[in-house]
Coordinates of C-alpha atoms and ligand atoms in Angstrom, one line a residue:
M34 CA 110.3 122.9 103.4
D35 CA 112.7 120.6 103.6
L36 CA 112.3 117.7 102.2
P37 CA 114.5 114.0 101.7
L38 CA 114.3 114.2 98.2
F39 CA 116.2 117.7 98.1
D40 CA 119.6 115.4 99.8
V41 CA 118.4 113.1 95.9
A42 CA 118.2 116.1 93.4
P43 CA 119.2 119.3 95.1
G44 CA 117.7 121.3 91.8
L45 CA 114.5 119.9 92.4
A46 CA 114.5 122.6 96.2
R47 CA 114.0 126.1 93.5
R48 CA 111.0 124.6 91.7
P49 CA 107.6 126.1 94.1
F50 CA 105.6 124.4 96.1
I51 CA 103.4 124.8 98.6
S52 CA 103.1 123.0 102.0
L53 CA 100.0 121.3 102.7
A54 CA 101.0 117.6 103.6
A55 CA 101.5 116.8 106.9
R56 CA 104.7 114.5 107.3
P57 CA 105.3 112.1 108.1
T58 CA 101.9 110.1 107.9
P59 CA 102.0 107.3 110.1
V60 CA 103.2 103.7 109.6
E61 CA 101.3 101.0 111.7
R62 CA 100.8 97.4 111.5
V63 CA 98.0 96.0 110.6
P64 CA 97.1 92.8 112.8
A65 CA 93.5 92.0 111.3
L66 CA 95.6 91.4 108.2
G67 CA 98.4 89.0 108.8
E68 CA 101.5 89.4 111.4
R69 CA 104.0 91.0 108.9
V70 CA 101.4 93.4 107.1
W71 CA 102.0 97.4 107.3
A72 CA 99.9 100.3 106.4
K73 CA 101.7 103.2 105.5
R74 CA 98.7 106.3 106.4
D75 CA 98.3 108.5 103.6
D76 CA 94.4 108.9 103.9
V77 CA 95.5 111.2 106.8
V78 CA 98.0 113.5 104.5
S79 CA 95.6 116.1 105.5
P80 CA 92.7 117.0 107.4
R81 CA 91.1 118.9 105.3
Y82 CA 91.2 116.5 102.5
G83 CA 93.9 113.3 102.5
G84 CA 94.3 110.7 99.8
N85 CA 98.1 109.7 97.5
K86 CA 96.9 113.4 95.6
V87 CA 98.0 115.3 98.1
R88 CA 101.7 115.3 97.4
R89 CA 100.9 116.0 94.1
W90 CA 98.9 119.6 94.9
E91 CA 102.3 120.5 96.3
W92 CA 104.1 120.9 93.3
L93 CA 101.1 121.2 91.0
L94 CA 99.4 124.2 93.4
G95 CA 102.6 125.8 93.9
L96 CA 103.7 126.1 89.9
A97 CA 99.9 127.5 89.3
R98 CA 100.8 129.9 91.7
S99 CA 104.7 130.8 90.4
K100 CA 103.0 130.7 86.7
G101 CA 100.3 133.4 87.8
A102 CA 97.4 131.9 87.2
R103 CA 94.0 131.4 89.4
R104 CA 92.4 128.8 87.5
I105 CA 93.1 124.5 87.2
V106 CA 90.9 122.6 84.2
T107 CA 90.9 118.7 85.4
V108 CA 89.3 116.3 84.3
G109 CA 88.1 113.5 85.7
G110 CA 85.0 110.0 86.0
L111 CA 82.3 111.5 88.5
G112 CA 83.6 109.8 91.5
S113 CA 87.1 111.1 91.2
T114 CA 89.7 111.4 93.9
Q115 CA 91.9 113.5 91.6
V116 CA 88.8 115.6 90.5
T117 CA 87.6 116.5 94.8
S118 CA 91.4 115.9 96.5
L119 CA 92.2 118.9 93.5
C120 CA 88.8 120.7 94.6
V121 CA 89.5 120.6 98.2
H122 CA 92.5 121.6 98.2
G123 CA 92.3 124.0 94.7
H124 CA 89.7 126.1 97.0
A125 CA 90.8 126.1 99.5
E126 CA 94.6 127.9 98.6
G127 CA 92.8 130.7 96.2
F128 CA 92.3 129.0 92.7
E129 CA 89.3 128.2 90.5
V130 CA 88.8 124.5 89.6
D131 CA 86.9 123.8 86.6
A132 CA 86.3 119.8 86.4
V133 CA 84.9 117.6 83.0
L134 CA 83.7 114.1 84.0
F135 CA 83.2 111.3 82.5
D136 CA 80.0 108.9 83.4
Q137 CA 81.2 105.7 85.6
P138 CA 79.1 103.3 87.3
W139 CA 77.1 105.0 89.6
T140 CA 77.9 104.0 93.5
P141 CA 76.7 105.4 97.2
F142 CA 80.6 107.0 97.2
V143 CA 80.9 108.9 93.5
D144 CA 77.3 111.4 95.2
E145 CA 79.6 111.6 98.1
A146 CA 82.3 112.7 95.7
L147 CA 80.1 114.9 94.4
L148 CA 78.9 116.5 96.7
L149 CA 82.5 117.3 98.9
D150 CA 83.3 118.9 94.9
E151 CA 80.1 121.3 95.1
R152 CA 81.4 122.0 98.7
A153 CA 84.9 122.8 97.4
D154 CA 83.1 126.0 94.8
G155 CA 84.8 123.2 91.8
H156 CA 82.8 124.1 88.5
L157 CA 82.1 120.9 87.6
L158 CA 80.8 119.9 84.4
K159 CA 79.3 116.5 82.8
A160 CA 80.4 115.6 80.5
G161 CA 79.2 112.2 79.3
G162 CA 81.2 109.9 77.2
Y163 CA 85.2 109.7 77.0
L164 CA 84.6 111.3 73.7
R165 CA 82.3 113.9 74.3
T166 CA 85.2 114.4 77.3
A167 CA 87.5 115.4 75.7
F168 CA 85.9 117.7 73.0
K169 CA 84.4 119.6 76.7
T170 CA 87.6 119.6 77.8
I171 CA 88.5 121.4 74.7
G172 CA 86.2 123.6 75.1
V173 CA 86.9 125.1 78.6
L174 CA 90.8 125.5 77.7
R175 CA 90.6 127.7 74.4
G176 CA 87.9 129.7 76.5
E177 CA 90.2 129.3 79.4
P178 CA 94.0 130.3 78.0
K179 CA 95.3 131.4 81.0
A180 CA 94.0 128.2 82.8
L181 CA 96.9 125.2 83.9
F182 CA 95.7 122.1 82.9
V183 CA 95.5 118.4 85.2
P184 CA 95.5 115.2 83.5
P185 CA 92.6 112.4 83.9
G186 CA 94.8 111.0 87.2
A187 CA 97.7 114.2 87.7
S188 CA 100.4 111.9 86.5
T189 CA 103.4 113.5 85.5
P190 CA 107.1 113.9 85.7
L191 CA 106.8 116.1 87.9
L192 CA 103.9 115.5 90.0
N193 CA 105.5 111.7 90.7
V194 CA 108.6 113.1 91.9
A195 CA 106.4 113.7 95.0
Y196 CA 105.6 110.2 95.1
V197 CA 109.7 109.2 95.5
D198 CA 109.7 111.9 98.3
A199 CA 107.1 109.2 100.2
L200 CA 109.4 106.9 99.7
L201 CA 112.3 108.2 101.4
E202 CA 110.0 109.7 103.9
L203 CA 108.9 105.9 104.1
A204 CA 112.5 105.1 104.6
A205 CA 113.4 107.1 107.3
Q206 CA 110.7 105.7 109.2
V207 CA 112.5 101.9 108.9
E208 CA 116.2 103.9 109.7
R209 CA 113.6 105.0 112.6
G210 CA 113.2 101.5 113.3
E211 CA 108.7 102.5 112.8
V212 CA 107.7 99.7 110.2
P213 CA 110.4 97.2 109.2
R214 CA 111.4 97.1 104.9
P215 CA 108.9 96.2 103.3
D216 CA 109.5 93.2 100.8
R217 CA 106.5 94.2 99.0
I218 CA 104.9 97.5 98.3
I219 CA 100.7 97.1 97.6
V220 CA 99.2 100.0 95.9
A221 CA 96.5 101.1 94.0
C222 CA 97.6 101.9 90.6
G223 CA 95.2 104.1 88.4
S224 CA 97.4 106.8 85.9
G225 CA 100.8 105.4 87.9
G226 CA 102.7 108.3 89.8
T227 CA 101.6 107.1 92.9
A228 CA 103.2 103.6 91.9
V229 CA 106.1 105.0 89.8
G230 CA 107.4 107.2 92.3
L231 CA 108.1 104.5 94.9
A232 CA 109.6 102.1 92.6
L233 CA 112.1 104.1 91.9
G234 CA 112.9 105.7 95.1
A235 CA 113.0 101.8 95.8
A236 CA 115.7 101.5 92.6
I237 CA 117.8 105.1 94.4
L238 CA 118.4 103.3 98.1
G239 CA 118.7 100.0 96.0
W240 CA 116.6 98.6 98.1
P241 CA 115.2 95.1 96.9
T242 CA 111.8 96.0 97.4
V243 CA 109.5 94.7 95.0
V244 CA 106.7 97.3 94.4
T245 CA 103.0 96.1 92.9
A246 CA 100.8 98.1 91.2
V247 CA 96.9 97.1 91.3
R248 CA 95.5 98.0 88.6
I249 CA 92.0 100.0 88.4
T250 CA 91.9 101.3 84.9
D251 CA 91.5 100.2 82.1
L252 CA 94.9 98.6 80.2
L253 CA 94.8 101.2 77.9
V254 CA 95.3 104.1 80.1
S255 CA 97.0 101.8 82.4
N256 CA 99.5 99.1 81.1
P257 CA 103.5 98.0 81.7
L258 CA 104.2 100.7 78.4
T259 CA 102.9 103.8 80.2
L260 CA 104.5 102.8 83.6
R261 CA 108.1 102.3 81.6
A262 CA 107.0 105.8 80.2
L263 CA 106.6 107.3 83.8
L264 CA 109.3 105.7 85.1
S265 CA 112.0 107.3 82.4
G266 CA 110.6 110.6 81.6
T267 CA 110.4 111.0 85.7
Q268 CA 114.3 109.9 86.2
R269 CA 115.4 112.7 83.3
L270 CA 113.1 115.3 85.5
L271 CA 116.1 113.8 88.4
R272 CA 118.6 113.7 87.0
R273 CA 118.6 117.2 85.4
E274 CA 117.2 118.3 89.1
G275 CA 120.2 117.1 90.0
L276 CA 120.5 113.4 91.2
T277 CA 123.3 112.0 90.4
R278 CA 124.4 108.3 91.9
P279 CA 122.9 104.6 90.3
V280 CA 119.9 103.7 90.3
A281 CA 119.2 100.1 89.8
R282 CA 116.6 98.9 88.3
P283 CA 112.3 99.8 89.2
R284 CA 111.0 96.4 90.6
L285 CA 107.4 97.3 89.6
E286 CA 104.1 94.5 88.7
M287 CA 101.8 95.0 87.7
D288 CA 98.8 92.6 89.2
H289 CA 95.9 92.5 86.9
R290 CA 93.4 90.2 88.7
F291 CA 91.3 93.2 89.8
I292 CA 90.0 95.1 88.3
G293 CA 86.2 93.9 86.3
G294 CA 85.0 95.7 84.1
G295 CA 87.3 98.4 84.3
Y296 CA 87.6 101.8 86.3
G297 CA 84.4 102.5 88.5
F298 CA 82.4 98.7 87.9
S299 CA 82.5 96.6 91.0
T300 CA 83.5 92.9 91.7
P301 CA 82.8 90.6 93.8
E302 CA 86.3 90.9 95.9
A303 CA 85.9 94.2 95.1
E304 CA 83.2 94.8 97.3
L305 CA 84.5 92.0 99.7
G306 CA 88.0 94.5 100.4
A307 CA 85.9 98.4 100.7
R308 CA 84.1 96.7 104.1
R309 CA 87.9 95.4 105.3
Y310 CA 88.8 99.0 104.3
G311 CA 86.5 100.3 106.3
E312 CA 86.4 97.7 109.4
V313 CA 90.4 98.4 109.1
F314 CA 91.1 101.8 108.7
G315 CA 88.1 103.5 110.4
A316 CA 85.9 104.9 107.1
A317 CA 83.6 103.5 103.9
G318 CA 85.8 102.2 101.1
E319 CA 85.0 102.2 98.2
V320 CA 84.6 100.1 95.5
T321 CA 86.6 101.7 92.4
Y322 CA 90.2 102.1 93.9
S323 CA 90.2 100.6 98.0
G324 CA 88.0 97.7 98.0
K325 CA 90.6 96.0 94.5
A326 CA 93.8 97.1 96.2
M327 CA 92.5 96.0 99.8
A328 CA 91.0 92.6 96.8
A329 CA 94.5 92.3 95.9
L330 CA 96.7 92.9 99.8
E331 CA 94.3 89.4 101.3
R332 CA 95.2 87.8 97.8
I333 CA 98.6 88.4 98.0
V334 CA 99.2 88.4 101.8
A335 CA 98.0 84.6 101.5
E336 CA 99.9 84.2 98.9
R337 CA 103.4 85.0 100.2
P338 CA 103.1 84.4 103.8
G339 CA 107.3 85.3 104.5
E340 CA 107.1 88.2 102.7
T341 CA 106.7 91.7 104.9
L342 CA 103.6 93.3 103.0
L343 CA 103.6 97.6 102.9
F344 CA 99.7 98.5 102.1
W345 CA 100.4 102.9 101.0
N346 CA 96.5 104.0 101.9
T347 CA 95.6 106.1 98.5
L348 CA 91.8 107.2 100.3
S349 CA 91.2 109.8 101.9
T350 CA 89.3 108.9 105.3
T351 CA 89.4 112.4 106.1
G352 CA 86.9 115.2 104.8
R353 CA 84.8 112.9 104.3
E354 CA 81.3 112.7 104.5
P355 CA 79.8 110.2 106.9
R356 CA 76.5 107.9 106.1
G357 CA 74.8 105.2 107.5
Ligands
PLP1536 C1 94.4 108.9 92.1 C2 94.2 107.4 93.1 C3 95.4 106.6 93.1 C4 95.4 105.9 91.7 O1 97.2 106.7 91.5 P1 98.2 106.9 90.6 O2 99.2 107.1 91.2 O3 96.9 107.5 89.7 O4 98.1 105.3 89.7 C5 94.5 105.1 93.7 N1 93.6 105.4 94.9 C6 93.1 106.4 95.2 C7 92.2 106.4 95.7 C8 93.4 107.4 94.4 O5 93.1 109.0 94.0

């Protein structure tokens, strides 16, 4: 595998890596949303199950395999796409995946996620509230001392480099004239690794592009301080791995307007956004991630008529359960 990231931080080429993504993911115009709106289709990054965790698992599963770990333990909400994606890709690569799940508001998408987790032989432990989830997770890890632990959201400096590379992939598509360089990238923001990676990638290239991180989880988990810590941690890792060029100040903004009652809680805008997502991308949207990101996109299209906008699609449209 030869990633554009290896030109920027050559040391990363020596890190363990398992190739999972179909590169490059398509870029396309979305006329239904406006003349200057484009999408980056990470929803189709893998036929098994797409979305924005797949590029991270290339590094994570590579690390797990190099350490001889057979088992991976993670934590997420009942309908967490991070959990589904890890169950699917971990299983396909021969790992056992344990997931400790905390409660979230029930939606049809939660049912779908649980079904996909079970189909991929995920070992699911439904723990209840956050505190019980923390205790249960400690218990599982005690019983499995050799397991690799993936924190909720899976945004660590090593995994965040996946989206620095994804931005460089976009830059090559811009260079080839497949898509204009966006003034702004709109992306759902949970634990923040995707938005941070993209903003850092743009800063490395000296692009003036702003990344708007649409907050879809609670402020305690995702806020300007956590994003800044992820930015500096990821940048430090890149420097250790050979990044020598000067990096401009990353242009990362948070949009807090669409979170409503918190992670997984629906809002009228998220319902509308989920429906729009389905119309545009041809697979059901949901209210936790895509509905809120889509609501933000539509608002920003109206607020910023002069800007070229790129919606970075983080929700899988592949490997999903069709429902009627
Ligand atoms: C994980 C996820 C996000 C959030 O990504 P972060 O990098 O954790 O901010 C957004 N959308 C979907 C569909 C996800 O699975």
